[in-house]
Tab-separated table of C-alpha atoms in Angstrom:
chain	number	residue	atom	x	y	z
A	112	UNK	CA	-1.686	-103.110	5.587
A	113	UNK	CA	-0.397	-99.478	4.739
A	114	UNK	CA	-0.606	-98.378	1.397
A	115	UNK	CA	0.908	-95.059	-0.085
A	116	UNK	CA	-0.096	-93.736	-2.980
A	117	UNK	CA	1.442	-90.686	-4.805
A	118	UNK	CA	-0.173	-89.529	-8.082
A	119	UNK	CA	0.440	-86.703	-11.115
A	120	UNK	CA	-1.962	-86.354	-13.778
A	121	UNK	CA	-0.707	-89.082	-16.060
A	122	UNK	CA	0.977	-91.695	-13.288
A	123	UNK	CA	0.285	-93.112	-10.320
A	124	UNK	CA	2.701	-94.807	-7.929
A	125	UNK	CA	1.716	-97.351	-4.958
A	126	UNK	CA	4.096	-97.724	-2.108
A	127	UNK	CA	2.860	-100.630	-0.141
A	128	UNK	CA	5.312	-101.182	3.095
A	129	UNK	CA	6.924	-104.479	3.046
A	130	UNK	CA	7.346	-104.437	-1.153
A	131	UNK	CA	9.672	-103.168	-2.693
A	132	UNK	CA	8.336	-102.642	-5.878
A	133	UNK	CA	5.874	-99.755	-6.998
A	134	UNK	CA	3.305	-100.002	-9.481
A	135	UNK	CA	2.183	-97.490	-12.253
A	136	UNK	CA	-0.843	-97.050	-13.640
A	137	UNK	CA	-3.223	-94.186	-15.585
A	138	UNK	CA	-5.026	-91.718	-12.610
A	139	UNK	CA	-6.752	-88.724	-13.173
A	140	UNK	CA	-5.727	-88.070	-8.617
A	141	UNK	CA	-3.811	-85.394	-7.679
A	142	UNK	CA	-1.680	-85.116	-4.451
A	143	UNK	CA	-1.453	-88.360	-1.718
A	144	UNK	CA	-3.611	-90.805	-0.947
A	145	UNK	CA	-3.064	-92.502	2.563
A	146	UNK	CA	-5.136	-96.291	2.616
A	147	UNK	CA	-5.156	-98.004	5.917
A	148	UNK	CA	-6.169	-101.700	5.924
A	149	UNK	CA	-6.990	-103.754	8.707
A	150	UNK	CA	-7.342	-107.165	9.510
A	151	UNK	CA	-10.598	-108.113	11.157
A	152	UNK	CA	-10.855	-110.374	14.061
A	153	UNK	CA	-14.744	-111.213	13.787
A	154	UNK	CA	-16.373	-113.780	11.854
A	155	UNK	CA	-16.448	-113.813	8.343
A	156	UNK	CA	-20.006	-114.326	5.945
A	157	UNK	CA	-20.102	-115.588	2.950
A	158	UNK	CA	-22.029	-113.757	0.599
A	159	UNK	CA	-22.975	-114.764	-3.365
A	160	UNK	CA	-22.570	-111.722	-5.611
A	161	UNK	CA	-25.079	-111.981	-8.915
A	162	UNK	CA	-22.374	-112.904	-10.820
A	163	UNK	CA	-21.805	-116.288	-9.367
A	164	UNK	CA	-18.505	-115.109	-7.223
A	165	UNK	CA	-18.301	-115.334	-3.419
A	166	UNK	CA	-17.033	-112.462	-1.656
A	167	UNK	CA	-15.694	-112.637	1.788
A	168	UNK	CA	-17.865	-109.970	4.025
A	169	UNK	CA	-16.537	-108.759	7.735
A	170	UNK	CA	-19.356	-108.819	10.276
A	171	UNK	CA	-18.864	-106.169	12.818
A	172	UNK	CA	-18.273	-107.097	16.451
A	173	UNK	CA	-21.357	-105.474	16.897
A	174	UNK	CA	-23.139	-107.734	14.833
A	175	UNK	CA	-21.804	-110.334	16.323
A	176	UNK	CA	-22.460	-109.616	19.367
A	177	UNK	CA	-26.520	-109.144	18.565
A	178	UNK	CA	-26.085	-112.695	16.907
A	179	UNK	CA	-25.294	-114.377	20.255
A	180	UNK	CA	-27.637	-112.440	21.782
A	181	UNK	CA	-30.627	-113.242	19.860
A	182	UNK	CA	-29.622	-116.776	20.069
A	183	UNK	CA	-30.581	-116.479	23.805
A	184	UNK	CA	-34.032	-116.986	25.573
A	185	UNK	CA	-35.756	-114.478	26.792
A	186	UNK	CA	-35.510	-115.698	29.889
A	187	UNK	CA	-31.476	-115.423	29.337
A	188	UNK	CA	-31.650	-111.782	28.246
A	189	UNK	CA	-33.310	-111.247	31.656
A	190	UNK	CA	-31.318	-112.588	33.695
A	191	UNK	CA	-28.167	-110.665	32.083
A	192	UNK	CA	-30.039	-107.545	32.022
A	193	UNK	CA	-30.083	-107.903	35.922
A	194	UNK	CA	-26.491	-109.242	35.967
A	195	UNK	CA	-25.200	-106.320	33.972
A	196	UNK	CA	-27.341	-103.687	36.163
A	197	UNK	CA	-25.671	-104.729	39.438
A	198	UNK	CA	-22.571	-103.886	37.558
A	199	UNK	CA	-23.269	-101.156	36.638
A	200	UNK	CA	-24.267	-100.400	40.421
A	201	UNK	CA	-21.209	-101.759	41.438
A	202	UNK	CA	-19.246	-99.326	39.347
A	203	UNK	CA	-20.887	-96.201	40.488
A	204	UNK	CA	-20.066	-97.555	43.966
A	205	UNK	CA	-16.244	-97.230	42.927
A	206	UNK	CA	-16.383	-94.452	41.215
A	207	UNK	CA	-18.178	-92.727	44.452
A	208	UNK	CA	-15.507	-94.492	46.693
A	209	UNK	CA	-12.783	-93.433	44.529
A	210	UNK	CA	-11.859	-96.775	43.825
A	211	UNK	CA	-9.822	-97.710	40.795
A	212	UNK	CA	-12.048	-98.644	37.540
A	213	UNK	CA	-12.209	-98.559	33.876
A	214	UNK	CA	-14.351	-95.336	33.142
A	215	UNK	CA	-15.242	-97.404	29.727
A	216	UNK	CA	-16.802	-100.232	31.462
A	217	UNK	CA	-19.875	-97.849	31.855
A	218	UNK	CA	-20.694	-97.007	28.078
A	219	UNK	CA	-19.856	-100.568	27.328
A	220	UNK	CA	-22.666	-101.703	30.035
A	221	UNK	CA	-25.145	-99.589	28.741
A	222	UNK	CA	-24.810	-100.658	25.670
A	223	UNK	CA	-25.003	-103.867	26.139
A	224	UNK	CA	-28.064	-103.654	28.134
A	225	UNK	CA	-29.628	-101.349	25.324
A	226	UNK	CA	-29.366	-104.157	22.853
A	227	UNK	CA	-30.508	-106.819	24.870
A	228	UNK	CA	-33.531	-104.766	25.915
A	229	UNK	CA	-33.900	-103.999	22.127
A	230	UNK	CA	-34.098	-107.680	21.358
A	231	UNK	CA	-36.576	-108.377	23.582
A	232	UNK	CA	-38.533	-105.134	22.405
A	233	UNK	CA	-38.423	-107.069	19.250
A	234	UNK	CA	-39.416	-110.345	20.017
A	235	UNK	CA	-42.345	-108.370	21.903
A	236	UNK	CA	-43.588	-106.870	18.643
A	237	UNK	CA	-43.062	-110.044	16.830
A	238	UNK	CA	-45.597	-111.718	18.854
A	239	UNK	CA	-47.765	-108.999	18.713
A	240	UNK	CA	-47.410	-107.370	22.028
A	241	UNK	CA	-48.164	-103.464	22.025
A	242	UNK	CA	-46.085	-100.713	23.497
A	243	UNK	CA	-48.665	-100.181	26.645
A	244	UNK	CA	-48.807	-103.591	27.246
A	245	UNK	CA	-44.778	-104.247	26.827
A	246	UNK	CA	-44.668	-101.169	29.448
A	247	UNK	CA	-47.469	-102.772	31.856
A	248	UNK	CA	-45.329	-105.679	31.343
A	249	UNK	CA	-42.156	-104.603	32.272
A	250	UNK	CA	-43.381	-103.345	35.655
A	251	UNK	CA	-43.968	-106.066	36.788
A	252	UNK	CA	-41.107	-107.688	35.693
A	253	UNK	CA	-39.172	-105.153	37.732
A	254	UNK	CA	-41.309	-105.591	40.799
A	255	UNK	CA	-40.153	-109.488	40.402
A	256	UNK	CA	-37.113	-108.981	40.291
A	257	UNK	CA	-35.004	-110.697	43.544
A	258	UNK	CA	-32.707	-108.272	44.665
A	259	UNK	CA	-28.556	-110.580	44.567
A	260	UNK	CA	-25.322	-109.300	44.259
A	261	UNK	CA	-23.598	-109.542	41.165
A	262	UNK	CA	-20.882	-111.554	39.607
A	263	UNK	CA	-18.179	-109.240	40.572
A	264	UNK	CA	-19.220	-108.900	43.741
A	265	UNK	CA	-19.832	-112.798	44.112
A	266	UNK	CA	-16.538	-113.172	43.168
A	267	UNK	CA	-14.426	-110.855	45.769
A	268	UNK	CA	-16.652	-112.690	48.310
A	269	UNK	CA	-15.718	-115.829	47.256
A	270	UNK	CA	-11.928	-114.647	47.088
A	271	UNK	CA	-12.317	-113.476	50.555
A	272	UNK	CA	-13.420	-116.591	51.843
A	273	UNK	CA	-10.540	-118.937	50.458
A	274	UNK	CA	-7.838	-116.342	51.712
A	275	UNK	CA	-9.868	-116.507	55.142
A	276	UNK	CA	-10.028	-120.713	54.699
A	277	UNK	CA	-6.189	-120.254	54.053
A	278	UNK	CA	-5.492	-118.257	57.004
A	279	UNK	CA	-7.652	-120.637	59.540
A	280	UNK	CA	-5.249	-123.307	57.897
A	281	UNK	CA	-2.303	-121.532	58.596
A	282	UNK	CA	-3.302	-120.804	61.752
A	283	UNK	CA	-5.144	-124.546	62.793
């Protein structure tokens, strides 16, 4: 919702679009004041003020997205660490072919993989793992790691091999 207000020293007057009323009350604001309100689309949290009332509290997507992830195993987080790599591999192939892509899809990637990678930092310090021994141990979890293509690319392969199946149909 848009909200306009215009003020003197003694009045104020709120514009609010879609009413077509104005309201006037005692403001010590001078000039315009422009309020934008928007509706969230992420979960709401209930939170208990000290005064007994409930107030309604917007968690960021953000937050909601570290929710989901930390409701995954580590073994999850892993595995979509890798998943999200070969995309980003996969992207830099485009971008070098001069393919079409989404020049966001990067930043979102890496962001993505920098919170998973800080939940699992996190999980490593809650069980008491150090930072030479979380670095010893991520070595080797990159030397383990089975090299597969990822989803994207699993997917245009699999397209590919319906259209062929159609074609040797056609054809048969």
């Amino acid at each position: 919702m848009l909200s306009l207000s215009i003020t003197s020293p003694g009045t104020a007057a709120t514009f609010l679009r879609g009413a077509s009323s104005a309201t006037s009350t005692s403001s010590s604001f001078h000039g315009v004041r422009i309020r934008h309100e928007v509706s969230a689309r992420v979960p709401a949290a209930t939170v208990s003020s000290s005064s007994g009332k409930t107030m309604v509290v917007m968690m960021s997507k953000r937050e909601a997205e570290l929710k989901d992830i930390r409701g995954k195993t580590t073994e999850e987080l892993n595995e979509e660490v890798i998943d999200l790599k070969g995309e980003l591999f996969m992207l830099r192939l485009q971008k070098s072919a001069r393919n079409e892509f989404k020049s966001s899809d990067f930043r979102r990637m890496k962001k993505q993989v920098a919170r998973i990678l800080t939940v699992r930092r996190e999980r490593e310090i809650e069980e008491g793992i150090g930072k030479r021994l979380s670095r010893k141990l991520d070595r080797q979890w990159k030397k383990s790691i089975v090299v597969r293509p990822p989803p994207s690319l699993k997917k245009l392969q699999e397209e590919e091999a319906a259209e062929e199946a159609a074609e040797a149909a056609k054809s048969a």
